[in-house]
């Protein structure tokens, strides 16, 4: 695996591959890698000839008082994992490279970024869209892979690629869960044993909604109430939202059915 920290070099590596008729796949990450990230690498390896994985903790997507400083970092461990997974290029730019002092341009995502985490985390999706636009510009991938764990982020990035005319196909990978159902996330490392146990209620709430749909309940507000009630059973978990939405527009759905999604966000 090649490790590259400069935009010129990563772009050159990508262009060399393109010139040989190869498909370039990008897996953007903030590091502290887990099996969820590695499943995206696997998807990229299946669909692309050359896989670039970026490792960059993006400061602009963290709001004031959020965990930019504390965000788990394990550069050597990440590089080892990426190498073992068959990644061709690890792109590890510095903050100064991605955000030189004179850089003042940002990407403001549209309607998809306004609800849900857009309300709970003002400025978050602008930071995500800006860094992803920069990564697309640096790497010039044919394909890019993002996890469905951050479903709203995935849709915001699909819209970004479409609206800004990037010739890149954005793909989503399914959530990878721990044995007890908790979605894998680098931030799970923050949880104490007690919090880690409590956090499983997020999966429990979604499972309750799914079971209720399977039993014939389709009313979206009723399903949201069921998810809220499930989360409320855990005192350590503070719900941000539980919603049944249209899976393409993220607008609240009237009824659960094909194409709708249940979303839950909470702080533990
Ligand atoms: O999902 C993430 O890890 C980040 O938001 C991303 C897409 C790598 C942008 O920094």
Short mmCIF file of N, CA, C and O in Angstrom, two decimals, residues 119-193:
data_model
loop_
_atom_site.label_atom_id
_atom_site.label_comp_id
_atom_site.label_asym_id
_atom_site.label_seq_id
_atom_site.Cartn_x
_atom_site.Cartn_y
_atom_site.Cartn_z
N UNK A 119 -30.59 19.71 12.19
CA UNK A 119 -31.11 20.56 13.26
C UNK A 119 -30.26 20.36 14.52
O UNK A 119 -29.83 21.31 15.16
N UNK A 120 -29.99 19.08 14.82
CA UNK A 120 -29.27 18.77 16.07
C UNK A 120 -27.81 19.21 16.00
O UNK A 120 -27.20 19.50 17.04
N UNK A 121 -27.24 19.25 14.78
CA UNK A 121 -25.81 19.56 14.64
C UNK A 121 -25.62 20.64 13.57
O UNK A 121 -25.18 20.36 12.44
N UNK A 122 -25.93 21.90 13.92
CA UNK A 122 -25.84 22.97 12.91
C UNK A 122 -24.43 23.05 12.31
O UNK A 122 -23.45 22.98 13.04
N UNK A 123 -24.34 23.15 11.00
CA UNK A 123 -23.04 23.28 10.32
C UNK A 123 -22.37 21.95 10.02
O UNK A 123 -21.43 21.89 9.23
N UNK A 124 -22.88 20.88 10.62
CA UNK A 124 -22.23 19.57 10.44
C UNK A 124 -22.19 19.15 8.96
O UNK A 124 -21.13 18.80 8.43
N UNK A 125 -23.34 19.23 8.29
CA UNK A 125 -23.36 18.73 6.91
C UNK A 125 -22.61 19.65 5.96
O UNK A 125 -22.11 19.20 4.93
N UNK A 126 -22.53 20.93 6.30
CA UNK A 126 -21.70 21.82 5.47
C UNK A 126 -20.24 21.37 5.55
O UNK A 126 -19.53 21.32 4.54
N UNK A 127 -19.79 21.02 6.76
CA UNK A 127 -18.42 20.52 6.92
C UNK A 127 -18.19 19.22 6.17
O UNK A 127 -17.17 19.03 5.52
N UNK A 128 -19.18 18.32 6.27
CA UNK A 128 -19.06 17.03 5.57
C UNK A 128 -19.01 17.27 4.06
O UNK A 128 -18.15 16.74 3.34
N UNK A 129 -19.95 18.08 3.56
CA UNK A 129 -20.04 18.30 2.11
C UNK A 129 -18.76 18.97 1.60
O UNK A 129 -18.25 18.64 0.53
N UNK A 130 -18.24 19.90 2.39
CA UNK A 130 -17.02 20.61 1.96
C UNK A 130 -15.84 19.65 1.86
O UNK A 130 -15.11 19.64 0.87
N UNK A 131 -15.65 18.83 2.88
CA UNK A 131 -14.49 17.94 2.84
C UNK A 131 -14.66 16.86 1.77
O UNK A 131 -13.70 16.50 1.10
N UNK A 132 -15.88 16.38 1.59
CA UNK A 132 -16.08 15.35 0.57
C UNK A 132 -15.87 15.94 -0.83
O UNK A 132 -15.26 15.31 -1.70
N UNK A 133 -16.30 17.19 -1.03
CA UNK A 133 -16.05 17.85 -2.31
C UNK A 133 -14.54 17.97 -2.55
O UNK A 133 -14.05 17.75 -3.66
N UNK A 134 -13.80 18.30 -1.49
CA UNK A 134 -12.34 18.40 -1.63
C UNK A 134 -11.73 17.03 -1.94
O UNK A 134 -10.83 16.91 -2.78
N UNK A 135 -12.22 15.99 -1.25
CA UNK A 135 -11.68 14.64 -1.49
C UNK A 135 -11.98 14.19 -2.93
O UNK A 135 -11.14 13.59 -3.59
N UNK A 136 -13.20 14.50 -3.39
CA UNK A 136 -13.53 14.17 -4.78
C UNK A 136 -12.60 14.92 -5.73
O UNK A 136 -12.14 14.38 -6.74
N UNK A 137 -12.33 16.17 -5.42
CA UNK A 137 -11.44 16.98 -6.27
C UNK A 137 -10.02 16.47 -6.26
O UNK A 137 -9.31 16.51 -7.26
N UNK A 138 -9.57 15.98 -5.11
CA UNK A 138 -8.18 15.51 -4.99
C UNK A 138 -8.01 14.14 -5.64
O UNK A 138 -7.05 13.90 -6.37
N UNK A 139 -8.95 13.25 -5.38
CA UNK A 139 -8.77 11.84 -5.78
C UNK A 139 -9.39 11.55 -7.15
O UNK A 139 -8.97 10.61 -7.84
N UNK A 140 -10.38 12.32 -7.54
CA UNK A 140 -11.08 12.11 -8.83
C UNK A 140 -11.51 10.65 -8.99
O UNK A 140 -11.17 9.99 -9.97
N UNK A 141 -12.26 10.12 -8.01
CA UNK A 141 -12.65 8.70 -8.10
C UNK A 141 -13.81 8.50 -9.08
O UNK A 141 -14.58 9.41 -9.34
N UNK A 142 -13.92 7.28 -9.59
CA UNK A 142 -15.12 6.92 -10.35
C UNK A 142 -16.25 6.57 -9.39
O UNK A 142 -17.43 6.77 -9.69
N UNK A 143 -15.87 5.95 -8.26
CA UNK A 143 -16.85 5.43 -7.30
C UNK A 143 -16.45 5.89 -5.90
O UNK A 143 -15.26 5.98 -5.60
N UNK A 144 -17.44 6.13 -5.05
CA UNK A 144 -17.13 6.49 -3.65
C UNK A 144 -18.13 5.79 -2.75
O UNK A 144 -19.32 5.66 -3.10
N UNK A 145 -17.68 5.37 -1.59
CA UNK A 145 -18.48 4.49 -0.72
C UNK A 145 -18.66 5.10 0.66
O UNK A 145 -17.68 5.53 1.29
N UNK A 146 -19.91 5.09 1.13
CA UNK A 146 -20.24 5.65 2.45
C UNK A 146 -21.21 4.70 3.14
O UNK A 146 -22.02 4.04 2.48
N UNK A 147 -21.16 4.69 4.49
CA UNK A 147 -22.00 3.76 5.23
C UNK A 147 -23.42 4.26 5.41
O UNK A 147 -23.67 5.46 5.56
N UNK A 148 -24.36 3.32 5.45
CA UNK A 148 -25.76 3.68 5.69
C UNK A 148 -26.03 3.98 7.16
O UNK A 148 -27.12 4.41 7.50
N UNK A 149 -25.03 3.76 8.03
CA UNK A 149 -25.23 4.12 9.44
C UNK A 149 -25.57 5.62 9.52
O UNK A 149 -26.41 6.03 10.30
N UNK A 150 -24.89 6.41 8.71
CA UNK A 150 -25.16 7.85 8.64
C UNK A 150 -25.99 8.07 7.38
O UNK A 150 -25.49 8.56 6.36
N UNK A 151 -27.26 7.66 7.48
CA UNK A 151 -28.08 7.60 6.27
C UNK A 151 -28.30 8.99 5.66
O UNK A 151 -28.24 9.17 4.44
N UNK A 152 -28.49 9.99 6.53
CA UNK A 152 -28.71 11.35 6.01
C UNK A 152 -27.44 11.84 5.31
O UNK A 152 -27.50 12.46 4.24
N UNK A 153 -26.28 11.53 5.90
CA UNK A 153 -25.00 11.92 5.27
C UNK A 153 -24.89 11.30 3.87
O UNK A 153 -24.47 11.97 2.92
N UNK A 154 -25.26 10.02 3.77
CA UNK A 154 -25.17 9.35 2.47
C UNK A 154 -26.00 10.09 1.42
O UNK A 154 -25.54 10.35 0.31
N UNK A 155 -27.23 10.47 1.80
CA UNK A 155 -28.08 11.16 0.84
C UNK A 155 -27.56 12.56 0.51
O UNK A 155 -27.64 13.01 -0.63
N UNK A 156 -27.03 13.24 1.52
CA UNK A 156 -26.47 14.58 1.29
C UNK A 156 -25.31 14.47 0.29
O UNK A 156 -25.16 15.30 -0.62
N UNK A 157 -24.50 13.43 0.43
CA UNK A 157 -23.34 13.28 -0.46
C UNK A 157 -23.76 12.86 -1.88
O UNK A 157 -23.21 13.33 -2.87
N UNK A 158 -24.79 12.01 -1.96
CA UNK A 158 -25.31 11.67 -3.30
C UNK A 158 -25.79 12.93 -4.01
O UNK A 158 -25.51 13.14 -5.19
N UNK A 159 -26.49 13.78 -3.26
CA UNK A 159 -27.00 15.03 -3.85
C UNK A 159 -25.86 15.97 -4.23
O UNK A 159 -25.89 16.63 -5.27
N UNK A 160 -24.83 16.01 -3.38
CA UNK A 160 -23.66 16.85 -3.66
C UNK A 160 -23.03 16.43 -5.00
O UNK A 160 -22.75 17.28 -5.85
N UNK A 161 -22.83 15.13 -5.19
CA UNK A 161 -22.19 14.65 -6.41
C UNK A 161 -23.05 15.01 -7.62
O UNK A 161 -22.53 15.44 -8.66
N UNK A 162 -24.35 14.87 -7.45
CA UNK A 162 -25.27 15.15 -8.55
C UNK A 162 -25.34 16.67 -8.83
O UNK A 162 -25.14 17.12 -9.95
N UNK A 163 -25.54 17.45 -7.78
CA UNK A 163 -25.75 18.90 -7.96
C UNK A 163 -24.48 19.61 -8.45
O UNK A 163 -24.55 20.58 -9.20
N UNK A 164 -23.31 19.15 -7.99
CA UNK A 164 -22.06 19.82 -8.38
C UNK A 164 -21.40 19.14 -9.58
O UNK A 164 -20.25 19.43 -9.91
N UNK A 165 -22.12 18.21 -10.19
CA UNK A 165 -21.70 17.58 -11.45
C UNK A 165 -20.38 16.82 -11.33
O UNK A 165 -19.56 16.81 -12.25
N UNK A 166 -20.16 16.19 -10.17
CA UNK A 166 -18.97 15.34 -10.05
C UNK A 166 -19.25 14.03 -10.79
O UNK A 166 -20.28 13.40 -10.54
N UNK A 167 -18.35 13.59 -11.65
CA UNK A 167 -18.57 12.33 -12.36
C UNK A 167 -18.20 11.14 -11.47
O UNK A 167 -17.32 10.35 -11.79
N UNK A 168 -18.88 11.03 -10.36
CA UNK A 168 -18.59 9.96 -9.41
C UNK A 168 -19.90 9.29 -9.01
O UNK A 168 -20.90 9.96 -8.79
N UNK A 169 -19.87 7.98 -8.94
CA UNK A 169 -21.05 7.23 -8.48
C UNK A 169 -20.89 6.98 -6.99
O UNK A 169 -19.90 6.39 -6.55
N UNK A 170 -21.88 7.45 -6.23
CA UNK A 170 -21.83 7.30 -4.76
C UNK A 170 -22.61 6.05 -4.39
O UNK A 170 -23.75 5.87 -4.81
N UNK A 171 -21.98 5.19 -3.58
CA UNK A 171 -22.65 3.96 -3.16
C UNK A 171 -22.73 3.87 -1.65
O UNK A 171 -21.84 4.36 -0.95
N UNK A 172 -23.79 3.23 -1.16
CA UNK A 172 -23.95 3.06 0.29
C UNK A 172 -23.70 1.61 0.68
O UNK A 172 -24.02 0.71 -0.09
N UNK A 173 -23.12 1.43 1.86
CA UNK A 173 -22.91 0.07 2.36
C UNK A 173 -23.76 -0.14 3.60
O UNK A 173 -23.94 0.78 4.40
N UNK A 174 -24.31 -1.36 3.76
CA UNK A 174 -25.20 -1.61 4.91
C UNK A 174 -24.50 -1.43 6.26
O UNK A 174 -23.28 -1.59 6.35
N UNK A 175 -25.31 -1.12 7.27
CA UNK A 175 -24.77 -0.96 8.64
C UNK A 175 -24.16 -2.29 9.08
O UNK A 175 -24.74 -3.35 8.85
N UNK A 176 -23.00 -2.22 9.71
CA UNK A 176 -22.40 -3.42 10.32
C UNK A 176 -22.60 -3.28 11.82
O UNK A 176 -22.31 -2.24 12.41
N UNK A 177 -23.14 -4.35 12.43
CA UNK A 177 -23.51 -4.29 13.85
C UNK A 177 -22.67 -5.23 14.70
O UNK A 177 -22.19 -6.25 14.21
N UNK A 178 -22.54 -4.87 15.97
CA UNK A 178 -21.93 -5.77 16.94
C UNK A 178 -22.89 -6.94 17.16
O UNK A 178 -24.07 -6.87 16.77
N UNK A 179 -22.41 -7.98 17.86
CA UNK A 179 -23.25 -9.18 18.06
C UNK A 179 -24.57 -8.83 18.73
O UNK A 179 -25.61 -9.44 18.45
N UNK A 180 -24.58 -7.83 19.62
CA UNK A 180 -25.82 -7.48 20.33
C UNK A 180 -26.66 -6.45 19.58
O UNK A 180 -27.67 -5.97 20.09
N UNK A 181 -26.25 -6.08 18.38
CA UNK A 181 -27.08 -5.20 17.56
C UNK A 181 -26.61 -3.77 17.47
O UNK A 181 -27.06 -3.02 16.59
N UNK A 182 -25.73 -3.31 18.37
CA UNK A 182 -25.28 -1.92 18.30
C UNK A 182 -24.52 -1.68 17.00
O UNK A 182 -23.62 -2.45 16.64
N UNK A 183 -24.88 -0.60 16.30
CA UNK A 183 -24.16 -0.28 15.06
C UNK A 183 -22.71 0.06 15.38
O UNK A 183 -22.43 0.77 16.35
N UNK A 184 -21.79 -0.47 14.59
CA UNK A 184 -20.38 -0.14 14.83
C UNK A 184 -20.15 1.33 14.53
O UNK A 184 -20.66 1.87 13.56
N UNK A 185 -19.37 1.96 15.40
CA UNK A 185 -19.07 3.38 15.24
C UNK A 185 -17.79 3.66 16.00
O UNK A 185 -17.58 3.12 17.09
N UNK A 186 -16.94 4.51 15.44
CA UNK A 186 -15.70 4.87 16.14
C UNK A 186 -16.02 5.49 17.48
O UNK A 186 -15.27 5.34 18.45
N UNK A 187 -17.15 6.19 17.57
CA UNK A 187 -17.50 6.87 18.82
C UNK A 187 -17.96 5.90 19.91
O UNK A 187 -18.04 6.30 21.08
N UNK A 188 -18.25 4.65 19.58
CA UNK A 188 -18.62 3.70 20.64
C UNK A 188 -17.48 3.56 21.66
O UNK A 188 -17.72 3.17 22.80
N UNK A 189 -16.26 3.89 21.24
CA UNK A 189 -15.10 3.78 22.15
C UNK A 189 -15.26 4.72 23.36
O UNK A 189 -14.61 4.52 24.39
N UNK A 190 -16.12 5.75 23.25
CA UNK A 190 -16.31 6.68 24.38
C UNK A 190 -17.10 6.05 25.52
O UNK A 190 -17.12 6.58 26.63
N UNK A 191 -17.86 4.99 25.22
CA UNK A 191 -18.88 4.52 26.16
C UNK A 191 -18.27 3.70 27.29
O UNK A 191 -17.42 2.83 27.05
N UNK A 192 -18.74 3.96 28.51
CA UNK A 192 -18.40 3.08 29.64
C UNK A 192 -19.17 1.77 29.44
O UNK A 192 -20.06 1.69 28.59
N UNK A 193 -18.86 0.77 30.26
CA UNK A 193 -19.56 -0.51 30.12
C UNK A 193 -21.07 -0.32 30.26
O UNK A 193 -21.86 -0.89 29.50
#
